[in-house]
Amino acid sequence: MLSSYQAGLVADGSILLLGALSVYVILSTGQLSLGNAGFMAIGAYLSSWLTVSVGMPLTLAIVISAAVSAVFGLIIGFPALRLKGLYLAMATIGFGEIVRTFFLNFEPTGGAGGFSGMEHVPLWYILGWTVFTLGCVMVTERTRWWLEIRAVNDDELAAGLVGMNTTVTKLMAFMTGAAIAAVAGALFAHQTLYIEPASFGFERSTEFVLAMILGGSSLAAGSIVGAALLILLPELLRDFVDWRIAIFGALLVAVLLVRRQGVLDRNLFGLARLWRRVN
Amino acid sequence: MSNVLEFRGINQSFGGIKALSDVSFDLAKGSITGAIGPNGAGKTTIFNVITGAYRPDSGSVKLNGQELLGLAPYRIARAGISRTFQNIRLFPSMTVWDHMLLSQAPRTPMLGRLIPARKVTERAEEMMELFGITGVRDRIAVSLPYGVQRKVEMARAYAMEPQLLLLDEPVAGMNHDEADHLREVLLGLRGRGLSIFIIEHDMRFMMALCDEIHVMNYGRKIAGGKPSEIQSDPAVIAAYLGEDA
Ligand SMILES: Nc1ncnc2c1ncn2[C@@H]1O[C@H](COP(=O)(O)OP(=O)(O)OP(=O)(O)O)[C@@H](O)[C@H]1O
Ligand SMILES: [Mg+2]
């Protein structure tokens, strides 16, 4: 059996993996979101309020929170259609800050004091959601839907001229990413049992992006590696105490210098397939 | 014979440049029509207007009587017009096979896009066979030689089951034999009822392929007719003097 400390690490890793996937789905259409902590906050607060104040079962609360967050994803997705690259990233940071500030000042959910009263979820429940979500994304990756998503990322104009409604594709990606981030938020809330606006700041959003880029941004499986590295490395570096964050940072830079595409990439998998065929 | 496309009175300007001045022509159904003219004459601009990439200042473009101006490019593509690009535009992350599957997606219902149906894979294979790219099926398309990339683009365009196929300088990057083979393929497609509109500088290729040719110069259509008529047209000879003629 896992010690409660180890179980905590697995739970943190799962939630980080979901966060990374939420960025991955959106980035796959060429849109970089640095505001997914905002969607996470919506999922965390709404699901907690539903379970604590309304008395709703957690699973239903998570589904509702994800749906509401998806609506916010749609709302953000529209202006995002007109923004590219850096400007879009800035706008999503703005969104994240708006959500955080909202909960900071929204007294019904505790404002700066935070919100508590949730019941602890078992690890298997968190793992269940994570495996389910990861499975959905990985299955979708093998469909023609995903080819359309990649086409939008590769060359949006050409995608339109090949008959694809790129607007719908990009909006759907934002909605899906927002929903996944909300699931991460809901699980986080029911694992830590206490949430406050500071839990959903800019660092959280960047952590998601970091895990995804580190692990490999061209396939969902990369996020598994990225989330695991991000959770485990600080643990392994425990002996270095004061220097551990610096060493961690240096390792990050090193990985990105050597493999800009992240630890895993699509071609790696392609090579493996080729290898099997040759032998 | 009825017209598949009616391109009427189109004006398109960019700042001070008049890329198209009152250009009109019809494309007969089931025919191969060519557009020729010196560099910068406005040929590619015509394609961009037809496919909805540009919004002209005035005029009308009709596909089988349906007005296309104002429609989003993806709607025009779904209405039955597909194209290739002068500067090849393949999807950098995708294999040849991916391109073949993807180009059929817009015509498949939402759920049908999850798993490629047999009909889809069969058509994909047929397309690769037709354009002679079966051997490079699993290669990343943009890593292939230029001439092969052009074939992939044509196969992608034709896989969309268009009524009208627009080809922008498809022979560029191909050798003599490849060009001859392509001509046979295109004549075969015409035999299946497809209408083709093609831009090309290679006169030898165009004369033996087209039913009708329109000649552009400085944004105006200066002549149009059968290849033999074009060859002896004084305005055309004048436009090409100092160029190829
Ligand atoms: N998007 C644009 N913005 C500004 N000017 C443009 C644009 N598109 C085309 N033009 C101009 O319109 C004119 C016609 O260009 P077009 O690309 O249609 O020529 P073309 O006949 O295809 O030439 P080529 O044989 O070199 O391909 C050129 O002067 C070009 O600079
Ligand atoms: Mg051109």
Coordinates of C-alpha atoms and ligand atoms in Angstrom, one line a residue:
Chain A
M1 CA 0.0 0.0 0.0
L2 CA 1.0 3.6 -0.6
S3 CA 1.7 5.7 2.4
S4 CA -0.6 8.7 2.7
Y5 CA 2.4 10.9 1.6
Q6 CA 2.9 8.8 -1.6
A7 CA -0.9 8.8 -2.2
G8 CA -0.8 12.6 -2.0
L9 CA 1.9 12.7 -4.6
V10 CA -0.1 10.4 -7.0
A11 CA -3.2 12.6 -6.4
D12 CA -1.2 15.8 -7.1
G13 CA 0.3 14.2 -10.2
S14 CA -3.1 13.2 -11.5
I15 CA -4.5 16.6 -11.0
L16 CA -1.5 18.2 -12.7
L17 CA -1.9 15.7 -15.6
L18 CA -5.5 16.8 -16.1
G19 CA -4.3 20.4 -16.0
A20 CA -1.7 19.6 -18.6
L21 CA -4.2 17.9 -20.8
S22 CA -6.5 20.9 -20.6
V23 CA -3.7 23.0 -22.1
Y24 CA -2.8 20.3 -24.6
V25 CA -6.2 20.1 -26.2
I26 CA -6.4 23.8 -26.7
L27 CA -2.8 24.1 -27.9
S28 CA -3.4 21.3 -30.4
T29 CA -5.4 23.9 -32.4
G30 CA -2.5 26.4 -32.1
Q31 CA -3.9 28.4 -29.3
L32 CA -1.8 28.9 -26.2
S33 CA -3.8 29.3 -23.0
L34 CA -2.1 30.7 -19.9
G35 CA -5.3 31.1 -18.0
N36 CA -6.5 27.5 -17.4
A37 CA -6.2 28.0 -13.7
G38 CA -9.2 30.2 -14.1
F39 CA -11.3 27.3 -15.5
M40 CA -9.8 25.2 -12.7
A41 CA -11.0 27.7 -10.1
I42 CA -14.5 27.7 -11.7
G43 CA -14.6 23.9 -11.4
A44 CA -13.2 23.9 -7.8
Y45 CA -15.5 26.5 -6.4
L46 CA -18.7 25.5 -8.2
S47 CA -18.3 21.8 -7.4
S48 CA -17.5 22.5 -3.8
W49 CA -20.5 24.8 -3.4
L50 CA -22.7 22.1 -5.1
T51 CA -21.5 19.4 -2.7
V52 CA -21.3 21.4 0.5
S53 CA -24.1 23.9 0.2
V54 CA -26.5 22.1 -2.1
G55 CA -25.6 18.6 -1.0
M56 CA -25.2 17.2 -4.4
P57 CA -23.3 14.0 -5.1
L58 CA -19.7 14.7 -6.1
T59 CA -19.8 13.1 -9.6
L60 CA -22.9 15.0 -10.6
A61 CA -21.3 18.2 -9.2
I62 CA -18.2 17.6 -11.3
V63 CA -20.2 17.0 -14.5
I64 CA -22.1 20.2 -13.9
S65 CA -19.0 22.2 -13.1
A66 CA -17.3 20.9 -16.3
A67 CA -20.3 21.9 -18.4
V68 CA -20.4 25.4 -16.9
S69 CA -16.7 25.8 -17.4
A70 CA -17.1 24.7 -21.0
V71 CA -19.6 27.6 -21.4
F72 CA -16.9 29.9 -20.1
G73 CA -14.5 28.3 -22.5
L74 CA -16.8 29.2 -25.3
I75 CA -17.0 32.8 -24.1
I76 CA -13.2 33.0 -24.0
G77 CA -12.9 31.1 -27.3
F78 CA -14.7 33.8 -29.3
P79 CA -12.3 36.7 -28.7
A80 CA -9.5 34.1 -28.9
L81 CA -10.4 33.6 -32.6
R82 CA -9.2 37.1 -33.3
L83 CA -6.0 36.8 -31.3
K84 CA -2.8 35.0 -32.2
G85 CA 0.3 33.8 -30.3
L86 CA 1.5 36.2 -27.7
Y87 CA -1.6 38.3 -27.7
L88 CA -3.8 35.4 -27.1
A89 CA -1.5 34.2 -24.3
M90 CA -1.8 37.7 -22.7
A91 CA -5.6 37.7 -23.0
T92 CA -5.9 34.3 -21.3
I93 CA -3.6 35.5 -18.5
G94 CA -6.1 38.3 -18.1
F95 CA -9.0 35.9 -18.0
G96 CA -7.3 33.8 -15.2
E97 CA -6.7 37.0 -13.2
I98 CA -10.3 38.1 -13.6
V99 CA -11.6 34.7 -12.3
R100 CA -9.1 34.8 -9.4
T101 CA -10.1 38.4 -8.4
F102 CA -13.7 37.5 -8.7
F103 CA -13.4 34.7 -6.1
L104 CA -11.2 37.0 -4.0
N105 CA -14.2 39.4 -3.7
F106 CA -17.1 37.0 -3.8
E107 CA -18.1 36.6 -0.2
P108 CA -20.7 33.7 -0.7
T109 CA -17.7 31.4 -1.4
G110 CA -15.6 32.9 1.4
G111 CA -13.7 35.6 -0.5
A112 CA -10.0 35.8 0.5
G113 CA -10.8 33.5 3.5
G114 CA -11.4 30.5 1.2
F115 CA -14.0 27.8 1.2
S116 CA -14.0 24.5 3.0
G117 CA -16.3 21.7 4.2
M118 CA -15.8 19.3 1.3
E119 CA -15.5 15.6 2.0
H120 CA -12.3 13.9 1.1
V121 CA -12.3 11.7 -2.0
P122 CA -10.4 8.4 -2.2
L123 CA -7.4 8.2 -4.5
W124 CA -9.1 5.7 -6.8
Y125 CA -11.8 8.2 -7.5
I126 CA -9.2 10.8 -8.7
L127 CA -7.4 8.2 -10.7
G128 CA -10.7 7.1 -12.2
W129 CA -11.4 10.5 -13.6
T130 CA -7.8 10.9 -14.7
V131 CA -7.7 7.6 -16.6
F132 CA -11.1 8.3 -18.1
T133 CA -10.2 11.8 -19.3
L134 CA -6.8 10.7 -20.6
G135 CA -8.4 7.7 -22.3
C136 CA -10.9 10.0 -24.1
V137 CA -8.2 12.3 -25.3
M138 CA -6.0 9.5 -26.5
V139 CA -8.8 7.7 -28.3
T140 CA -9.8 11.0 -29.9
E141 CA -6.2 11.4 -31.0
R142 CA -6.6 8.4 -33.3
T143 CA -9.7 9.7 -35.1
R144 CA -10.2 12.0 -38.0
W145 CA -11.4 14.7 -35.6
W146 CA -7.9 15.0 -34.4
L147 CA -6.6 15.3 -38.0
E148 CA -8.9 18.3 -38.3
I149 CA -7.5 19.8 -35.1
R150 CA -3.9 19.3 -36.3
A151 CA -4.8 20.8 -39.7
V152 CA -6.0 24.0 -37.9
N153 CA -2.7 24.1 -36.1
D154 CA -0.7 23.3 -39.2
D155 CA -2.2 25.8 -41.6
E156 CA -5.5 27.4 -40.7
L157 CA -6.1 29.0 -44.1
A158 CA -5.5 25.8 -46.0
A159 CA -7.7 23.9 -43.5
G160 CA -10.6 26.3 -44.4
L161 CA -10.0 25.8 -48.1
V162 CA -10.1 22.0 -47.6
G163 CA -13.6 22.5 -46.3
M164 CA -13.1 22.6 -42.6
N165 CA -14.9 24.9 -40.3
T166 CA -11.9 26.1 -38.3
T167 CA -14.0 28.3 -36.1
V168 CA -16.0 25.4 -34.7
T169 CA -12.8 23.3 -34.3
K170 CA -11.1 26.0 -32.3
L171 CA -14.1 26.8 -30.1
M172 CA -14.7 23.1 -29.4
A173 CA -11.0 22.8 -28.3
F174 CA -11.4 25.7 -25.9
M175 CA -14.6 24.2 -24.5
T176 CA -13.0 20.8 -24.0
G177 CA -9.9 22.3 -22.4
A178 CA -12.0 24.4 -20.0
A179 CA -14.1 21.3 -19.0
I180 CA -11.0 19.2 -18.3
A181 CA -9.5 22.0 -16.2
A182 CA -12.7 22.2 -14.2
V183 CA -12.5 18.5 -13.5
A184 CA -9.0 19.0 -12.3
G185 CA -10.2 21.9 -10.1
A186 CA -13.1 19.9 -8.6
L187 CA -10.8 16.9 -7.8
F188 CA -8.2 19.3 -6.3
A189 CA -10.9 20.9 -4.1
H190 CA -12.1 17.6 -2.8
Q191 CA -8.6 16.4 -2.2
T192 CA -7.1 19.4 -0.4
L193 CA -10.5 20.1 1.3
Y194 CA -9.7 23.8 1.4
I195 CA -9.6 26.2 -1.5
E196 CA -8.7 29.8 -1.7
P197 CA -8.2 32.2 -4.7
A198 CA -4.4 32.0 -4.3
S199 CA -4.5 28.3 -5.3
F200 CA -5.6 29.3 -8.8
G201 CA -3.1 32.0 -9.7
F202 CA -0.8 32.4 -12.7
E203 CA 1.8 29.9 -11.3
R204 CA -0.9 27.2 -11.6
S205 CA -1.5 28.0 -15.2
T206 CA 2.2 28.0 -16.1
E207 CA 2.7 24.7 -14.2
F208 CA 0.1 23.1 -16.6
V209 CA 1.9 24.5 -19.6
L210 CA 5.2 23.5 -18.3
A211 CA 4.2 19.9 -17.6
M212 CA 2.8 19.6 -21.1
I213 CA 5.8 21.1 -22.9
L214 CA 8.3 19.2 -20.9
G215 CA 6.6 15.9 -21.5
G216 CA 5.9 16.6 -25.2
S217 CA 3.3 18.9 -26.7
S218 CA 2.5 16.8 -29.8
L219 CA 0.7 13.9 -28.0
A220 CA -1.4 13.4 -24.9
A221 CA 1.0 10.7 -23.5
G222 CA 3.6 13.4 -23.2
S223 CA 1.6 15.1 -20.5
I224 CA 1.9 11.9 -18.4
V225 CA 5.7 12.1 -18.5
G226 CA 5.7 15.8 -17.9
A227 CA 3.3 15.7 -14.9
A228 CA 5.3 12.8 -13.4
L229 CA 8.6 14.7 -13.8
L230 CA 7.2 17.8 -12.4
I231 CA 6.0 16.0 -9.3
L232 CA 8.9 13.6 -8.8
L233 CA 11.9 15.8 -9.6
P234 CA 11.4 18.1 -6.6
E235 CA 11.1 15.0 -4.4
L236 CA 14.3 13.4 -5.8
L237 CA 16.2 16.7 -5.2
R238 CA 15.1 16.9 -1.6
D239 CA 18.7 16.5 -0.4
F240 CA 19.8 19.7 -2.0
V241 CA 17.5 21.7 0.1
D242 CA 18.1 25.4 -0.7
W243 CA 19.4 24.6 -4.2
R244 CA 16.6 22.3 -5.3
I245 CA 14.5 24.8 -7.1
A246 CA 17.6 26.1 -9.0
I247 CA 18.6 22.6 -10.0
F248 CA 15.1 21.9 -11.0
G249 CA 15.1 25.0 -13.2
A250 CA 18.4 24.1 -14.8
L251 CA 17.2 20.6 -15.6
L252 CA 14.1 22.1 -17.3
V253 CA 16.3 24.4 -19.4
A254 CA 18.5 21.4 -20.3
V255 CA 15.6 19.2 -21.4
L256 CA 14.2 22.0 -23.5
L257 CA 17.6 22.7 -25.1
V258 CA 18.2 19.1 -26.0
R259 CA 14.7 18.1 -26.9
R260 CA 12.6 21.2 -27.7
Q261 CA 9.6 18.9 -28.6
G262 CA 9.6 17.5 -25.1
V263 CA 10.5 14.1 -23.8
L264 CA 8.0 12.3 -26.0
D265 CA 6.9 13.2 -29.5
R266 CA 4.7 11.8 -32.2
N267 CA 7.6 10.8 -34.3
L268 CA 9.1 8.7 -31.5
F269 CA 5.9 6.7 -31.6
G270 CA 6.0 6.6 -35.3
L271 CA 9.5 5.2 -35.2
A272 CA 8.5 2.5 -32.8
R273 CA 5.7 1.5 -35.2
L274 CA 8.1 1.4 -38.1
W275 CA 10.6 -0.7 -36.0
R276 CA 7.9 -3.2 -35.3
R277 CA 6.9 -3.4 -39.0
V278 CA 10.5 -3.9 -40.1
N279 CA 11.1 -6.7 -37.7
Chain B
M1 CA -23.6 22.8 -72.6
S2 CA -24.3 24.5 -69.3
N3 CA -21.8 26.3 -67.2
V4 CA -20.4 25.0 -63.9
L5 CA -19.0 28.4 -63.0
E6 CA -19.9 32.0 -64.0
F7 CA -17.4 34.6 -63.1
R8 CA -18.9 38.0 -63.9
G9 CA -17.6 41.6 -63.7
I10 CA -15.1 41.0 -60.9
N11 CA -13.1 43.9 -59.7
Q12 CA -10.4 43.3 -57.0
S13 CA -8.0 45.9 -55.8
F14 CA -5.3 46.0 -53.1
G15 CA -4.6 49.6 -52.1
G16 CA -3.7 51.2 -55.3
I17 CA -3.1 48.0 -57.3
K18 CA -6.0 46.8 -59.4
A19 CA -5.4 43.0 -59.4
L20 CA -8.6 42.3 -61.5
S21 CA -10.5 44.8 -63.6
D22 CA -13.9 43.8 -64.7
V23 CA -13.0 40.2 -65.4
S24 CA -15.7 37.9 -66.8
F25 CA -15.7 34.3 -68.1
D26 CA -17.7 31.1 -67.9
L27 CA -16.4 27.6 -67.3
A28 CA -18.3 25.0 -69.3
K29 CA -19.4 21.9 -67.3
G30 CA -17.1 18.9 -67.9
S31 CA -14.4 20.9 -69.7
I32 CA -10.8 21.9 -69.0
T33 CA -10.2 25.6 -69.1
G34 CA -6.9 27.3 -68.8
A35 CA -5.7 30.7 -67.6
I36 CA -2.4 32.0 -68.9
G37 CA -0.6 35.4 -68.7
P38 CA 2.6 37.0 -67.5
N39 CA 3.6 37.1 -63.9
G40 CA 1.4 39.3 -61.8
A41 CA -1.4 39.3 -64.4
G42 CA -4.0 38.3 -61.8
K43 CA -4.4 34.6 -62.4
T44 CA -3.9 33.4 -58.8
T45 CA -6.1 36.3 -57.6
I46 CA -9.0 34.8 -59.7
F47 CA -8.6 31.5 -57.7
N48 CA -8.5 33.4 -54.5
V49 CA -11.8 35.2 -55.4
I50 CA -13.5 31.9 -56.4
T51 CA -12.5 30.1 -53.2
G52 CA -13.5 33.0 -50.9
A53 CA -10.0 33.9 -49.7
Y54 CA -10.5 37.4 -51.1
R55 CA -13.7 39.5 -51.1
P56 CA -13.8 41.4 -54.4
D57 CA -15.0 45.0 -54.7
S58 CA -17.8 44.0 -57.1
G59 CA -19.0 41.3 -59.3
S60 CA -20.6 37.9 -59.0
V61 CA -19.3 34.3 -58.9
K62 CA -21.9 31.5 -59.3
L63 CA -21.4 27.8 -59.0
N64 CA -24.2 26.0 -60.8
G65 CA -26.3 29.1 -60.4
Q66 CA -25.6 29.5 -56.6
E67 CA -23.9 32.8 -55.6
L68 CA -20.6 32.2 -53.9
L69 CA -19.5 35.7 -53.0
G70 CA -19.8 36.3 -49.3
L71 CA -19.6 32.6 -48.3
A72 CA -16.9 31.5 -46.0
P73 CA -14.1 29.5 -47.7
Y74 CA -15.0 26.2 -46.1
R75 CA -18.6 26.6 -47.4
I76 CA -17.4 27.2 -50.9
A77 CA -15.1 24.1 -50.6
R78 CA -18.1 22.0 -49.4
A79 CA -20.2 23.4 -52.2
G80 CA -17.9 21.6 -54.6
I81 CA -14.8 23.6 -55.4
S82 CA -11.3 22.4 -54.4
R83 CA -8.0 23.8 -55.3
T84 CA -4.2 23.4 -55.2
F85 CA -1.8 26.2 -54.4
Q86 CA 1.0 27.8 -56.4
N87 CA 3.1 27.8 -53.2
I88 CA 2.3 24.3 -52.1
R89 CA 0.3 24.2 -48.9
L90 CA 0.3 20.8 -47.3
F91 CA -0.1 20.2 -43.6
P92 CA 3.5 20.0 -42.2
S93 CA 2.8 17.4 -39.5
M94 CA 0.9 15.0 -41.7
T95 CA 1.6 11.9 -43.8
V96 CA 0.3 11.5 -47.3
W97 CA -2.3 9.1 -45.9
D98 CA -3.5 11.7 -43.3
H99 CA -4.1 14.1 -46.1
M100 CA -6.2 11.7 -48.0
L101 CA -8.4 10.9 -45.0
L102 CA -8.7 14.5 -43.8
S103 CA -9.8 15.9 -47.1
Q104 CA -12.9 13.6 -47.0
A105 CA -13.8 14.6 -43.5
P106 CA -15.9 17.7 -44.2
R107 CA -18.4 15.6 -46.1
T108 CA -18.7 13.0 -43.4
P109 CA -21.3 13.5 -40.6
M110 CA -19.8 14.3 -37.1
L111 CA -19.8 10.7 -35.8
G112 CA -18.6 9.2 -39.0
R113 CA -15.4 11.1 -38.6
L114 CA -14.4 9.0 -35.6
I115 CA -13.4 6.0 -37.5
P116 CA -12.7 6.2 -41.3
A117 CA -15.4 4.1 -43.0
R118 CA -14.3 1.6 -45.6
K119 CA -15.7 3.9 -48.3
V120 CA -13.3 6.6 -47.1
T121 CA -10.2 4.4 -47.0
E122 CA -11.1 2.9 -50.4
R123 CA -11.3 6.4 -51.9
A124 CA -8.1 7.4 -50.2
E125 CA -6.3 4.5 -51.8
E126 CA -7.9 5.2 -55.2
M127 CA -6.7 8.8 -55.0
M128 CA -3.1 7.7 -54.2
E129 CA -3.2 5.2 -57.0
L130 CA -4.6 7.7 -59.5
F131 CA -1.9 10.3 -58.8
G132 CA 0.9 7.7 -58.4
I133 CA 1.7 8.4 -54.8
T134 CA 0.8 5.0 -53.2
G135 CA 4.5 4.3 -52.5
V136 CA 4.9 7.3 -50.3
R137 CA 1.7 6.7 -48.3
D138 CA 3.3 6.9 -44.8
R139 CA 5.8 9.6 -45.5
I140 CA 5.4 13.1 -44.1
A141 CA 4.1 14.9 -47.2
V142 CA 6.3 18.1 -46.9
S143 CA 9.4 16.0 -46.8
L144 CA 8.8 14.7 -50.4
P145 CA 10.2 16.2 -53.6
Y146 CA 8.4 19.2 -55.0
G147 CA 6.7 17.4 -57.9
V148 CA 5.4 14.7 -55.6
Q149 CA 4.1 17.3 -53.2
R150 CA 2.1 18.7 -56.1
K151 CA 0.6 15.3 -56.7
V152 CA -0.3 15.0 -53.1
E153 CA -2.0 18.4 -53.2
M154 CA -4.0 17.3 -56.3
A155 CA -5.0 14.0 -54.7
R156 CA -6.1 15.9 -51.6
A157 CA -8.2 18.3 -53.7
Y158 CA -9.8 15.6 -55.8
A159 CA -10.5 13.4 -52.8
M160 CA -13.0 16.1 -51.7
E161 CA -15.2 15.0 -54.6
P162 CA -15.4 18.4 -56.2
Q163 CA -17.4 19.5 -59.2
L164 CA -14.7 22.0 -60.1
L165 CA -11.0 21.5 -59.5
L166 CA -8.7 24.6 -59.5
L167 CA -5.0 23.9 -60.2
D168 CA -2.4 26.6 -59.8
E169 CA 0.7 25.8 -61.8
P170 CA 0.6 22.0 -61.1
V171 CA 3.4 21.2 -63.5
A172 CA 6.0 23.4 -61.8
G173 CA 8.7 21.1 -60.3
M174 CA 7.7 18.2 -62.6
N175 CA 9.8 16.8 -65.4
H176 CA 8.6 16.1 -69.0
D177 CA 7.4 12.6 -68.3
E178 CA 5.6 13.5 -65.1
A179 CA 3.9 16.4 -66.9
D180 CA 2.7 14.1 -69.7
H181 CA 1.4 11.6 -67.2
L182 CA -0.4 14.4 -65.3
R183 CA -2.1 15.5 -68.6
E184 CA -3.4 11.9 -69.1
V185 CA -4.7 11.9 -65.5
L186 CA -6.5 15.2 -66.0
L187 CA -8.0 14.2 -69.3
G188 CA -9.2 11.0 -67.5
L189 CA -10.8 13.1 -64.8
R190 CA -12.6 15.2 -67.4
G191 CA -13.9 11.9 -68.8
R192 CA -15.5 11.3 -65.4
G193 CA -17.4 14.6 -65.7
L194 CA -15.1 16.8 -63.6
S195 CA -14.6 20.4 -64.6
I196 CA -11.1 21.7 -64.3
F197 CA -9.7 25.3 -64.3
I198 CA -5.9 25.4 -64.6
I199 CA -3.3 28.0 -64.4
E200 CA 0.0 27.1 -66.1
H201 CA 2.9 28.8 -67.8
D202 CA 4.0 25.7 -69.8
M203 CA 2.3 26.4 -73.2
R204 CA 3.1 23.1 -74.7
F205 CA 1.3 21.4 -71.8
M206 CA -1.7 23.8 -72.0
M207 CA -2.2 23.7 -75.7
A208 CA -2.6 19.9 -75.7
L209 CA -4.8 19.9 -72.6
C210 CA -7.3 22.8 -72.6
D211 CA -10.7 23.0 -74.3
E212 CA -10.6 26.8 -73.8
I213 CA -8.0 29.3 -72.6
H214 CA -8.4 32.8 -71.1
V215 CA -5.4 35.1 -71.3
M216 CA -4.8 37.7 -68.5
N217 CA -2.6 40.7 -68.6
Y218 CA -2.3 43.5 -66.0
G219 CA -5.6 42.4 -64.3
R220 CA -7.6 42.3 -67.5
K221 CA -8.8 39.5 -69.6
I222 CA -7.3 40.3 -73.0
A223 CA -8.4 37.2 -74.9
G224 CA -10.3 33.9 -74.6
G225 CA -11.1 31.0 -76.9
K226 CA -9.8 27.7 -78.3
P227 CA -6.1 27.1 -77.9
S228 CA -5.6 27.5 -81.7
E229 CA -7.4 30.9 -81.7
I230 CA -5.3 32.1 -78.7
Q231 CA -2.0 31.2 -80.4
S232 CA -2.7 33.5 -83.3
D233 CA -4.4 36.4 -81.3
P234 CA -2.4 39.6 -81.9
A235 CA -3.2 40.9 -78.3
V236 CA -1.8 37.7 -76.8
I237 CA 1.3 37.8 -79.0
A238 CA 1.9 41.4 -77.9
A239 CA 1.5 40.6 -74.2
Y240 CA 4.0 37.8 -74.5
L241 CA 6.6 39.7 -76.6
G242 CA 9.7 39.9 -74.6
E243 CA 8.6 37.0 -72.5
D244 CA 8.2 33.5 -73.9
A245 CA 7.0 34.3 -77.4
Ligands
LIG1 N1 -3.1 39.8 -50.9 C1 -2.5 40.7 -51.8 N2 -2.2 41.9 -51.3 C2 -1.6 42.8 -52.2 N3 -1.5 42.6 -53.5 C3 -1.8 41.4 -54.0 C4 -2.4 40.4 -53.2 N4 -2.6 39.3 -53.9 C5 -2.2 39.7 -55.2 N5 -1.8 40.9 -55.2 C6 -1.3 41.6 -56.4 O1 -2.1 41.4 -57.5 C7 -1.4 41.2 -58.7 C8 -1.8 39.9 -59.3 O2 -1.2 38.8 -58.5 P1 -1.5 37.3 -58.9 O3 -0.8 36.5 -57.8 O4 -2.9 37.1 -59.1 O5 -0.6 37.1 -60.2 P2 -0.4 35.8 -61.1 O6 -1.0 36.1 -62.4 O7 -0.9 34.6 -60.3 O8 1.2 35.8 -61.2 P3 2.2 34.6 -61.2 O9 2.3 34.1 -62.6 O10 3.5 35.3 -60.8 O11 1.8 33.6 -60.2 C9 0.0 41.4 -58.3 O12 0.4 42.7 -58.6 C10 0.1 41.1 -56.9 O13 1.2 41.8 -56.3
MG2 MG 0.0 33.0 -59.5

